[in-house]
Coordinates of C-alpha atoms and ligand atoms in Angstrom, one line a residue:
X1 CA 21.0 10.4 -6.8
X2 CA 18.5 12.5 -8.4
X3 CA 17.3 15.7 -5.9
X4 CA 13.3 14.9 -6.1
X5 CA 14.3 11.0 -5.7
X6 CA 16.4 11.5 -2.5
X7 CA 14.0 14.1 -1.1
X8 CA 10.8 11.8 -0.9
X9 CA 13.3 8.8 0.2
X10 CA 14.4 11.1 3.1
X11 CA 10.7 12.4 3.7
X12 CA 9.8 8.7 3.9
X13 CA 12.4 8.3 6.6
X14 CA 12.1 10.3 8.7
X15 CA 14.7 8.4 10.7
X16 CA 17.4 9.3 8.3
X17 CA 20.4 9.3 10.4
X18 CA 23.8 7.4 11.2
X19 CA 23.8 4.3 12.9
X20 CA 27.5 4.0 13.5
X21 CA 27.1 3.9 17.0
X22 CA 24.8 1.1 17.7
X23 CA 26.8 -0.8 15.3
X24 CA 30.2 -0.2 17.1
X25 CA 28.4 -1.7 19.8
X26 CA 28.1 -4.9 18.0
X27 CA 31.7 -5.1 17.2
X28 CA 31.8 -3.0 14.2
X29 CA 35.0 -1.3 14.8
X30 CA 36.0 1.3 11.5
X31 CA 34.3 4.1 10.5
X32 CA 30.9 3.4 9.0
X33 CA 27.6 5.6 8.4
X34 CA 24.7 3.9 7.6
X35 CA 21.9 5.6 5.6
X36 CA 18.1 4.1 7.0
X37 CA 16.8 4.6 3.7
X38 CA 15.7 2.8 1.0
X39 CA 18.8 2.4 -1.6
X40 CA 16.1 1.7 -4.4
X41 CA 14.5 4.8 -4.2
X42 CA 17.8 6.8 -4.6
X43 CA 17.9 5.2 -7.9
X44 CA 14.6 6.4 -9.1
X45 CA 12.1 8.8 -9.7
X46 CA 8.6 8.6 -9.0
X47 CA 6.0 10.2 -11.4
X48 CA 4.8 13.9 -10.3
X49 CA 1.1 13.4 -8.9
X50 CA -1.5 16.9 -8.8
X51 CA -2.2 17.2 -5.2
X52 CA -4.7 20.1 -5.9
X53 CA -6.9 17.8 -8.2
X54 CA -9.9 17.2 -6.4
X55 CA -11.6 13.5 -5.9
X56 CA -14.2 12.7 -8.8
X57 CA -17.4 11.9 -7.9
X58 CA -18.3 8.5 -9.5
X59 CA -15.8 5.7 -10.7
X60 CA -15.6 2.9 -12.5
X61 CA -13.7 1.3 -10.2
X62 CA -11.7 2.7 -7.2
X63 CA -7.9 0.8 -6.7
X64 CA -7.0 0.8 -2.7
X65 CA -3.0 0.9 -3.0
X66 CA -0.3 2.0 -5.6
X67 CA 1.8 -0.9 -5.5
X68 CA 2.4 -3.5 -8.2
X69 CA -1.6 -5.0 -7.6
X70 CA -2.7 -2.1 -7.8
X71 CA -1.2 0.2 -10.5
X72 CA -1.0 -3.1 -12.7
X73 CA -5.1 -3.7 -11.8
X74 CA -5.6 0.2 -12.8
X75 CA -3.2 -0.2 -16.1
X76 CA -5.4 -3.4 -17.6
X77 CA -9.1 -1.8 -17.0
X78 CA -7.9 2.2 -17.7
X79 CA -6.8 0.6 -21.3
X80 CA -9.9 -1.3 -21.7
X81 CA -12.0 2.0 -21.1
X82 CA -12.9 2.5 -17.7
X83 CA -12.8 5.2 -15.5
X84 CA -10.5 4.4 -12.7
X85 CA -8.3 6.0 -10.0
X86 CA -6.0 4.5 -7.6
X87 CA -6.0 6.0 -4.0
X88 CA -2.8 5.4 -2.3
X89 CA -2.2 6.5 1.7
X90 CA 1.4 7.6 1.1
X91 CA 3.0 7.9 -2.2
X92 CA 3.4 5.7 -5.2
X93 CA 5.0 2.6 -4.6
X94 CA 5.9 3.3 -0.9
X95 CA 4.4 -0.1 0.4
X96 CA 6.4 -3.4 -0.4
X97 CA 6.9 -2.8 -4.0
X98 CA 10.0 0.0 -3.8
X99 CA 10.9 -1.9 -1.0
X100 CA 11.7 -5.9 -1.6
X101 CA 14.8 -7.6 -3.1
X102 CA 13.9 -7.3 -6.9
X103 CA 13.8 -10.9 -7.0
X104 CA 11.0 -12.1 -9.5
X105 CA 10.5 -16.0 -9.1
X106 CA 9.1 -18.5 -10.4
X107 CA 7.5 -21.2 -7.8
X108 CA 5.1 -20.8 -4.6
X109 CA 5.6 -20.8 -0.8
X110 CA 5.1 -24.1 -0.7
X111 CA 6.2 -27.3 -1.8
X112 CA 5.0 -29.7 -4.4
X113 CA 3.6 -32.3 -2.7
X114 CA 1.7 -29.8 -0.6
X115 CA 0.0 -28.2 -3.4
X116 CA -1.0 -31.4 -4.6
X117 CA -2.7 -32.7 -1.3
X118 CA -4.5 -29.4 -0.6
X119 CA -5.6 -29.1 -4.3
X120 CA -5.8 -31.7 -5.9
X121 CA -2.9 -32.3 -9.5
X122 CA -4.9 -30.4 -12.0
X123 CA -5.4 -26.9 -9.9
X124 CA -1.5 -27.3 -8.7
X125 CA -0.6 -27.7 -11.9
X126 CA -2.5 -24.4 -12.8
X127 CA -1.4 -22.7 -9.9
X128 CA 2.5 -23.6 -10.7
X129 CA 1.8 -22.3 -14.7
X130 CA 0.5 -18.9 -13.1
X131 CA 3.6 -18.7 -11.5
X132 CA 5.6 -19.3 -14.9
X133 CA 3.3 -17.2 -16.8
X134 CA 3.3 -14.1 -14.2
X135 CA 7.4 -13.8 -14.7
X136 CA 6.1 -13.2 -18.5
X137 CA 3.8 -10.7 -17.4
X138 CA 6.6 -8.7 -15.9
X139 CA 8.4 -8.8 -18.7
X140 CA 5.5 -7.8 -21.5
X141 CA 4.6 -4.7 -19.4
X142 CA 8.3 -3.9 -19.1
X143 CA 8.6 -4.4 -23.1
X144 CA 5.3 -2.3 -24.2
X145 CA 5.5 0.6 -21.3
X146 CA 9.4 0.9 -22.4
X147 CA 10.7 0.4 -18.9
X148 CA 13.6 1.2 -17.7
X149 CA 14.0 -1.2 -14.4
X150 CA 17.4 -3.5 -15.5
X151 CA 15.1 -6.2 -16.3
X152 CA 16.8 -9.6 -16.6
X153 CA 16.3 -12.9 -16.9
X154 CA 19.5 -14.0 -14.6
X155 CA 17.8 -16.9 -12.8
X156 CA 17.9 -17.5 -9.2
X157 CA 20.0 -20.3 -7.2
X158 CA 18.8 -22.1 -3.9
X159 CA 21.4 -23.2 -1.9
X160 CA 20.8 -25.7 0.7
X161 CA 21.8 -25.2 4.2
X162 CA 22.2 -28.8 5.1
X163 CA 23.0 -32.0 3.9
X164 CA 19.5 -33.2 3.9
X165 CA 18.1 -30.1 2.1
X166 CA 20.3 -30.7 -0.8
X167 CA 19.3 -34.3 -0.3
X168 CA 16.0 -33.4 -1.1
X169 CA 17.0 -31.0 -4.0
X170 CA 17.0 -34.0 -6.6
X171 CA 13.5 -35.2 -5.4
X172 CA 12.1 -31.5 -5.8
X173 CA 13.6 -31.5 -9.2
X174 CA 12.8 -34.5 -10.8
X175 CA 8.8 -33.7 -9.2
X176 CA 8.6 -30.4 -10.8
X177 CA 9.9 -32.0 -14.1
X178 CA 7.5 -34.4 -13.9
X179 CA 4.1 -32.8 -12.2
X180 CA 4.6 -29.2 -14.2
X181 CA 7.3 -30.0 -17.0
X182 CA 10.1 -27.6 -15.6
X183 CA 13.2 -27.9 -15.4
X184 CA 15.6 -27.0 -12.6
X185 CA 19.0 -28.0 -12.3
X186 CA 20.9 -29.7 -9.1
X187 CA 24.5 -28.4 -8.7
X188 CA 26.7 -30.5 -6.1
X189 CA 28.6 -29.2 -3.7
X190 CA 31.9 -29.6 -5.5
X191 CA 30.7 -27.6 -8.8
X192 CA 29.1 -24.7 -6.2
X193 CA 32.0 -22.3 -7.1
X194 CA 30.6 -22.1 -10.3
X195 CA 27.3 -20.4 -9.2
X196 CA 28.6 -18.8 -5.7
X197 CA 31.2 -17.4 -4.2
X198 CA 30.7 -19.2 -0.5
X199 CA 31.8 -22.4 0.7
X200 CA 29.1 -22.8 3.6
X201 CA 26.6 -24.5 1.5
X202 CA 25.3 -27.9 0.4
X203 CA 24.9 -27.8 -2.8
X204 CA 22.3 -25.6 -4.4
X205 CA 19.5 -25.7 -7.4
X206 CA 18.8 -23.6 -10.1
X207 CA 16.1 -22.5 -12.4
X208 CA 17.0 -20.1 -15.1
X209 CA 13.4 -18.6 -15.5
X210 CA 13.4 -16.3 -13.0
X211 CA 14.5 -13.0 -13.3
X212 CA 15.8 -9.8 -11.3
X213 CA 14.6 -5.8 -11.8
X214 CA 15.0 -2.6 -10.0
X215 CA 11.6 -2.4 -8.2
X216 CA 11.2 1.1 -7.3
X217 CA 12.1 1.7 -11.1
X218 CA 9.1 -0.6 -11.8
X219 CA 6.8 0.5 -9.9
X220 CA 7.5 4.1 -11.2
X221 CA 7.3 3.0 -14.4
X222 CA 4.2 1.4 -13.7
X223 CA 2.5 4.0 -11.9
X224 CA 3.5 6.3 -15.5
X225 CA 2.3 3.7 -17.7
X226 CA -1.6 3.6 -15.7
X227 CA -1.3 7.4 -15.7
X228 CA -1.0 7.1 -19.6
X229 CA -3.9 4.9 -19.9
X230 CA -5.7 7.3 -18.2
X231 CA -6.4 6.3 -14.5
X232 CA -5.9 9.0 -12.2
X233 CA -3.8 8.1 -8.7
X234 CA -4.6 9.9 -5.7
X235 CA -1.3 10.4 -2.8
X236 CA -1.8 10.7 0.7
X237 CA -5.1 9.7 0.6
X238 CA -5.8 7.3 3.2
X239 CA -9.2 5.6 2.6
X240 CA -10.9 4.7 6.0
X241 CA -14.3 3.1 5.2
X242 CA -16.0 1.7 2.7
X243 CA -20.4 1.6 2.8
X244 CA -22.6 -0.4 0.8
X245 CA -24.3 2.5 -1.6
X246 CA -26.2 1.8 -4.5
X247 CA -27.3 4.7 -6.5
X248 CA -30.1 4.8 -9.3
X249 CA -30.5 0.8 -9.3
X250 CA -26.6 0.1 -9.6
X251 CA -24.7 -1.3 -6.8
X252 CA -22.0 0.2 -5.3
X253 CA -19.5 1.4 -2.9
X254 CA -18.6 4.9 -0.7
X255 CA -15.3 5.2 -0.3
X256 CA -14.4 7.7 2.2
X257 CA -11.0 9.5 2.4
X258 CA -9.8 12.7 4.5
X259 CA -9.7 14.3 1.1
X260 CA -13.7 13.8 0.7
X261 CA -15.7 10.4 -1.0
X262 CA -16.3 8.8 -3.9
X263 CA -19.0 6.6 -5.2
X264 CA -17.5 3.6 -7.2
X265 CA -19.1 0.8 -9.1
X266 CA -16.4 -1.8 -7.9
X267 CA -13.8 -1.7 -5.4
X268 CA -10.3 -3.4 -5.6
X269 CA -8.4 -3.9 -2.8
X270 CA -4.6 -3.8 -3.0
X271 CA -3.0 -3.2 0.4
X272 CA -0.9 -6.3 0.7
X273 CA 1.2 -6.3 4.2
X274 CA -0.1 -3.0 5.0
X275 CA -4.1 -4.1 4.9
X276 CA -5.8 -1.9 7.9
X277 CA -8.9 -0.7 9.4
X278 CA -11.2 -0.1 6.5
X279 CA -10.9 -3.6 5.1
X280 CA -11.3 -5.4 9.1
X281 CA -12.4 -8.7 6.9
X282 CA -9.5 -8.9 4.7
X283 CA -7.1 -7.7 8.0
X284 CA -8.0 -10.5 9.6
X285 CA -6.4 -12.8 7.4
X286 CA -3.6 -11.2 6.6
X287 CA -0.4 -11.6 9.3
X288 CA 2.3 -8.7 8.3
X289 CA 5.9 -9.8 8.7
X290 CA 8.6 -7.5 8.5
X291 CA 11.7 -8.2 5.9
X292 CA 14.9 -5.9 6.1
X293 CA 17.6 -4.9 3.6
X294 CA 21.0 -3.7 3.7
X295 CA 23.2 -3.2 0.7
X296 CA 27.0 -2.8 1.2
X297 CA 29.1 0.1 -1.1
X298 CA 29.3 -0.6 -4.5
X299 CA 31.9 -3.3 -4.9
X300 CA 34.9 -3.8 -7.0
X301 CA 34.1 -6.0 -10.7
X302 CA 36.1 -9.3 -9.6
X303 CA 34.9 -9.2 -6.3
X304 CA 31.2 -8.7 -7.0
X305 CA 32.1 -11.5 -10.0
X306 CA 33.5 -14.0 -7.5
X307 CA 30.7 -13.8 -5.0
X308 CA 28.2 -14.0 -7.8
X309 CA 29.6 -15.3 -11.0
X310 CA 26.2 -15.7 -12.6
X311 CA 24.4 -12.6 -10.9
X312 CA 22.1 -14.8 -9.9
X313 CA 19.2 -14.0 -7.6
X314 CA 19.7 -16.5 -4.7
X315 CA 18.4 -17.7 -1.6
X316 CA 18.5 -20.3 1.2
X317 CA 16.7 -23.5 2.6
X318 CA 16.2 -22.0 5.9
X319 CA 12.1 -21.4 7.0
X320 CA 14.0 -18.1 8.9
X321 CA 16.1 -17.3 5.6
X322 CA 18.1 -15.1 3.8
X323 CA 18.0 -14.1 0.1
X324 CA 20.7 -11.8 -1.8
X325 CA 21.8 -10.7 -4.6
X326 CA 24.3 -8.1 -6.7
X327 CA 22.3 -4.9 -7.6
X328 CA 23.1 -3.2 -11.2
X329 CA 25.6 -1.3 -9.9
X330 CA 27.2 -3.9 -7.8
X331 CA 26.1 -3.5 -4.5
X332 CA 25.5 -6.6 -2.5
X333 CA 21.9 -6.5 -1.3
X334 CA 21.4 -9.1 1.2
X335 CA 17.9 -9.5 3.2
X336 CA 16.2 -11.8 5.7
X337 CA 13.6 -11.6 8.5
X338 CA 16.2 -9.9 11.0
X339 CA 12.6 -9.3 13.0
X340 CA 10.0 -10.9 12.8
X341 CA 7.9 -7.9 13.8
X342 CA 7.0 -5.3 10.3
X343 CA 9.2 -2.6 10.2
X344 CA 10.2 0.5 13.2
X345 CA 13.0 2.1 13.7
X346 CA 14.5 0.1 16.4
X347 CA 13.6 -3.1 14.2
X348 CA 15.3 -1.4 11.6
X349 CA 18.5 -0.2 13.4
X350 CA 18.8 -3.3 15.2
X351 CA 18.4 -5.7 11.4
X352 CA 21.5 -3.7 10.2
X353 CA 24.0 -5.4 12.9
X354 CA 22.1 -8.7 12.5
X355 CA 22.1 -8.9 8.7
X356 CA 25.7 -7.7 8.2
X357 CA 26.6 -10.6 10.7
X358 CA 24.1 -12.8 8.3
X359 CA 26.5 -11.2 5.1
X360 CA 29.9 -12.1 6.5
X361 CA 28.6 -15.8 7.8
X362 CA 28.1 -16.2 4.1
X363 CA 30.6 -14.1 2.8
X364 CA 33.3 -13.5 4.6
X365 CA 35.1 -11.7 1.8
X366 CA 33.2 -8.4 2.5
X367 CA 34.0 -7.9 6.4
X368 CA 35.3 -5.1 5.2
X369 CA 32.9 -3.7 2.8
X370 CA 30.6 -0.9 3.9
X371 CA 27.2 -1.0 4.7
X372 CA 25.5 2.3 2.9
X373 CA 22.0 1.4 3.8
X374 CA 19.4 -0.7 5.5
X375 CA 15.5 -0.6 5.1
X376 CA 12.8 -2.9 6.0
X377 CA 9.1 -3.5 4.6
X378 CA 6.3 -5.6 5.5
X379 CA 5.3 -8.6 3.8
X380 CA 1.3 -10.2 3.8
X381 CA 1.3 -14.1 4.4
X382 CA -2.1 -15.7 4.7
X383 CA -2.6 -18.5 7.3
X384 CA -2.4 -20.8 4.7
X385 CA 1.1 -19.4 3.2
X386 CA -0.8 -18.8 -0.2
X387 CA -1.7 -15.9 -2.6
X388 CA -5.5 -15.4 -2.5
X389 CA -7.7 -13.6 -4.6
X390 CA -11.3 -12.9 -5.8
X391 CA -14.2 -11.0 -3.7
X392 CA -15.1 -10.7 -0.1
X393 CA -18.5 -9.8 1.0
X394 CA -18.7 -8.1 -2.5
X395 CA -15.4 -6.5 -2.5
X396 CA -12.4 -7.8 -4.7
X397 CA -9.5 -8.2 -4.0
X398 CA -6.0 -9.7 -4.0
X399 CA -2.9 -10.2 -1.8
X400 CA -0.8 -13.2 0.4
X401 CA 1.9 -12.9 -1.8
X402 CA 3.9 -14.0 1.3
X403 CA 7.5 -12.4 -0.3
X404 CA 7.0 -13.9 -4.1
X405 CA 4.7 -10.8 -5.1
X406 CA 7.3 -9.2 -7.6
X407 CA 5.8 -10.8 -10.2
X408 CA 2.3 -12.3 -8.8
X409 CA 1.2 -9.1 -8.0
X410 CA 1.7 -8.0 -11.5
X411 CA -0.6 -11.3 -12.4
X412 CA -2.7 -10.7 -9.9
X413 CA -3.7 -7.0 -10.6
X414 CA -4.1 -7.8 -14.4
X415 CA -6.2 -11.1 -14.2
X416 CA -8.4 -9.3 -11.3
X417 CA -8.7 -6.4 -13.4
X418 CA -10.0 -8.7 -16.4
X419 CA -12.5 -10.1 -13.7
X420 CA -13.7 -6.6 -12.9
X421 CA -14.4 -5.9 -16.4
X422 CA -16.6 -8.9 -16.9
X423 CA -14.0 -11.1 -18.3
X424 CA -13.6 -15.0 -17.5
X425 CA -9.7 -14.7 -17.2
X426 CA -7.6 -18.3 -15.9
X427 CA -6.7 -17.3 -12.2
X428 CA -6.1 -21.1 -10.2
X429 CA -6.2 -18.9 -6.8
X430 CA -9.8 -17.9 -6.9
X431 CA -12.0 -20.0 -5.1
X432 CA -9.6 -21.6 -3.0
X433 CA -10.3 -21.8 1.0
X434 CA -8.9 -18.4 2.2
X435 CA -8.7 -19.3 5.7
X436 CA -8.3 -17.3 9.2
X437 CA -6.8 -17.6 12.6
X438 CA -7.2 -21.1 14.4
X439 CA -10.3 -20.4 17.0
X440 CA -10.5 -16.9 15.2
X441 CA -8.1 -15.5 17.9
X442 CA -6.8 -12.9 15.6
X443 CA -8.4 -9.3 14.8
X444 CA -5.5 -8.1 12.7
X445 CA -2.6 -7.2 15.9
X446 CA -0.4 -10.0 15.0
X447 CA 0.6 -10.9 19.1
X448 CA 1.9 -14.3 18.4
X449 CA 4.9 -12.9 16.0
X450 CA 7.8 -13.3 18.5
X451 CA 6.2 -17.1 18.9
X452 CA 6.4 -17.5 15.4
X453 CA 9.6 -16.4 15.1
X454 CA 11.3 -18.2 18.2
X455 CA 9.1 -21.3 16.0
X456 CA 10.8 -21.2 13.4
X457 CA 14.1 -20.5 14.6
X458 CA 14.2 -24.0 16.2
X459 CA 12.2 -25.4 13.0
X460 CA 15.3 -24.5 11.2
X461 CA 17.9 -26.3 14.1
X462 CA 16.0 -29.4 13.9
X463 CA 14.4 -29.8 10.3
Ligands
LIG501 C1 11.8 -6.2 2.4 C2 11.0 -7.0 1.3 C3 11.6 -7.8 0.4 C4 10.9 -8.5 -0.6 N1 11.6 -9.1 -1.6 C5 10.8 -9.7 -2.6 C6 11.5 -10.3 -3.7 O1 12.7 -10.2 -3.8 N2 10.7 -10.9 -4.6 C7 9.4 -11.0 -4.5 O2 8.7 -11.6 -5.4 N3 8.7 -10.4 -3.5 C8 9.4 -9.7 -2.5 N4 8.8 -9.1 -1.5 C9 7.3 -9.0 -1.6 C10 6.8 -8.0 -2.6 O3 7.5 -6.8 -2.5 C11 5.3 -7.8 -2.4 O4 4.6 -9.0 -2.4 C12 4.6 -6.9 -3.4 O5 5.4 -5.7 -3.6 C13 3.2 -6.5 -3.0 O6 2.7 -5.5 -3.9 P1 1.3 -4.9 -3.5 O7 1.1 -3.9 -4.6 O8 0.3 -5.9 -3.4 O9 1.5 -4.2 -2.1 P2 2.4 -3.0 -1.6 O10 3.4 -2.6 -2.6 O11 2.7 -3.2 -0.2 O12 1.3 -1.7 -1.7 C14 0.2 -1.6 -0.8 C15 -0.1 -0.2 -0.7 O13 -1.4 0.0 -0.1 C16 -1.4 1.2 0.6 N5 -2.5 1.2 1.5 C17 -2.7 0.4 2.6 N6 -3.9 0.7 3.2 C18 -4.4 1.8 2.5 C19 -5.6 2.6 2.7 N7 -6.5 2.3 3.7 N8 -5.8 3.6 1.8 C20 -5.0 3.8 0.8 N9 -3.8 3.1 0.6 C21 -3.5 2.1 1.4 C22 0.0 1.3 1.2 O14 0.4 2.6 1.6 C23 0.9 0.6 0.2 O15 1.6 1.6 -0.6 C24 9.5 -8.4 -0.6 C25 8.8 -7.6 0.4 C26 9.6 -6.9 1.3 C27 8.9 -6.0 2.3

């Protein structure tokens, strides 16, 4: 691990320390040391920001968030000219985006036939494309900022948790063929072993578009790629408010910070699962979920080849689920909603006993393997379960990846960014209903989680 790299991972987490003992608790009974740190961002090194630089005055355009959105937002309209910066409360790529699984996919949250119903064939069939089209986006930024993130296109497996999911698997298959032209494959139960190294499932489905990355290498090489271009990212600056200011007959915005304001044309919001206070409209339809991570040593070749022959990225048909993969240098990296609450550190001691259980339900050839770290992150679903984008009460924005924002936020920041600068670009998610709470009993404190979750727990018994 590089010095600077594990320095910021440990200032991030605070609560850097063993969990041996709640895990021997839990049955654990060898020696084990977990590390409550990101295993990403041991593998990578962020790009050196000027704390001393004070805040410009005016903007262009001021970028709330240095994730994917937001860094691939600032890229697109620094390279077409404008003056930007990106003001991030922590560091770069400390939100969701060093965080997730690395899985970039095609597909939405939801299903076929429910993207038809609520929008009609043509817009679904727009929204699926955008899907397709924002795995390419990915990989074109990768290409042209020289990235070095293990980009590849390994495609990802589904594997069906019950007999009637895998049922269903040829339906789903033969409706995306039809309503979008792609293709995905069914693999039976009895040809499994050729895609997974676990007996427990169904059957499964593939698609070989989708691809897997190193995120926190991504996102760094992102945030060095907008810096080139010349937008200017600001750390540890928090914004709290933004006012309404027009100045000398142009429109718009103050944004304040602890670090001073800044007067900017247009605003673009791109706080995702961690959308707070100064943006209460967007907060409000936003619900954060938590997601946690561990990854296990780094495995033995056969073994890491028998569990995953095709190093696929893969997940299952469960509403409460898990998703997994191998990392680059063979780690298993398995992941779920252990909580249902976004990440503590209880939630995040307590999701390393669950998942490893999770792990060796699946696997059962690595009770024995070591669990080197676990991490968790929050994740942004809208009420509705769909990305959302466009402007709110004059401010733009984009977010509601609801865990497929790898590459849709990449999409999203670019076509937004096009949108800023005047451009007409295709983006099927603006204009749709962006709904809120039933009854508007929500102002942004998510109180029903542990409902949800119990919900869905017993969604995935009976359905
Ligand atoms: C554990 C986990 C696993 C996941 N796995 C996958 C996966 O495998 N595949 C996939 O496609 N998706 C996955 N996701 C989802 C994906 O990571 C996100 O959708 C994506 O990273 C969102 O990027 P973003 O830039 O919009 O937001 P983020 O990366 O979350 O960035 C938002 C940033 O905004 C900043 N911010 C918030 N408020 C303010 C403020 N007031 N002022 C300044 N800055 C502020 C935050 O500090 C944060 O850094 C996962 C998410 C998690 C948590």
């Amino acid at each position: 691990m590089k010095g600077r790299a594990f320095r910021r991972a440990a200032r991030l987490c605070p609560a850097n320390r063993a969990l041996a003992p709640l895990l021997n608790q839990r049955g654990i009974t060898h020696e084990m040391a977990i590390s409550e740190q990101n295993y990403w961002l041991t593998t990578a090194a962020m790009p050196a920001t000027d704390p001393a630089k004070p805040l410009p005055e005016n903007v262009d355009v001021a970028i709330i968030g240095a994730g994917f959105t937001g860094l691939s937002a600032a890229r697109t309209l620094s390279k077409r000219g404008a003056a930007v910066v990106v003001l991030e409360a922590h560091t770069i790529g400390w939100g969701a985006s060093s965080r997730n699984g690395g899985m970039v996919l095609t597909g939405l949250k939801l299903g076929v036939n429910k993207l038809i119903s609520l929008y009609g064939r043509e817009r679904a069939q727009r929204m699926y494309a955008a899907s397709l089209t924002s795995i390419d986006c990915v990989e074109r930024i990768i290409r042209e900022e020289a990235i070095d993130c293990d980009f590849s296109r390994c495609g990802h497996l589904e594997v069906a948790c019950k007999q009637k999911h895998f049922d269903d698997y040829a339906r789903q298959a033969e409706l995306i063929a039809r309503e979008f032209d792609h293709q995905l494959r069914v693999v039976p139960r009895d040809e499994l072993h050729t895609e997974i190294g676990s007996s427990i499932y169904y059957g499964g489905m593939v698609d070989e578009v989708s691809a897997g990355l190193n995120p926190a290498r991504y996102v760094a090489g992102l945030a060095q790629a907008t810096m080139k271009a010349g937008a200017r990212i600001f750390e540890n600056t928090c914004v709290s408010k933004i006012d309404h200011e027009s100045r000398q007959a142009a429109s718009g915005w103050r944004v304040s910070t602890p670090h001073g304001s800044i007067w900017a044309r247009n605003v673009f919001v791109a706080t995702s699962g961690y959308t707070g206070k100064a943006t209460p409209a967007l907060r409000r339809k936003i619900i954060p979920i938590g997601s946690y991570i561990i990854t296990t040593e780094v495995l033995p070749a056969a073994l890491a080849q028998q569990l995953s022959p095709r190093n696929r990225m893969i997940y299952d048909s469960k509403n409460y689920l898990y998703y997994y993969r191998l990392t680059p240098d063979r780690r298993m990296l398995f992941g779920g909603r252990a909580a249902f609450f976004p990440e503590t550190r209880s939630s995040i001691h307590r999701s390393a006993g669950i998942l490893r259980r999770g792990m060796i339900e699946v696997y059962p050839q690595l009770r024995d393997a070591k669990i080197d770290y676990v991490w968790g992150g929050t994740l942004d679903f809208a009420f509705d379960i769909m990305p959302h984008a466009g402007q709110l009460d004059g401010i733009y924005y984009a977010l509601g990846y609801a865990g497929h924002g790898v590459a849709m936020a990449t999409y999203q920041g670019q076509r937004m960014a096009e949108m800023i600068a005047g451009d007409n670009p295709e983006n099927p998610f603006i204009g749709i209903p962006f709904p809120g709470a039933p009854l508007g009993l929500y102002n942004g404190r998510p109180w029903f989680l542990p409902l949800a979750g119990a919900y869905y727990k017993v969604l995935d018994w009976v359905s």
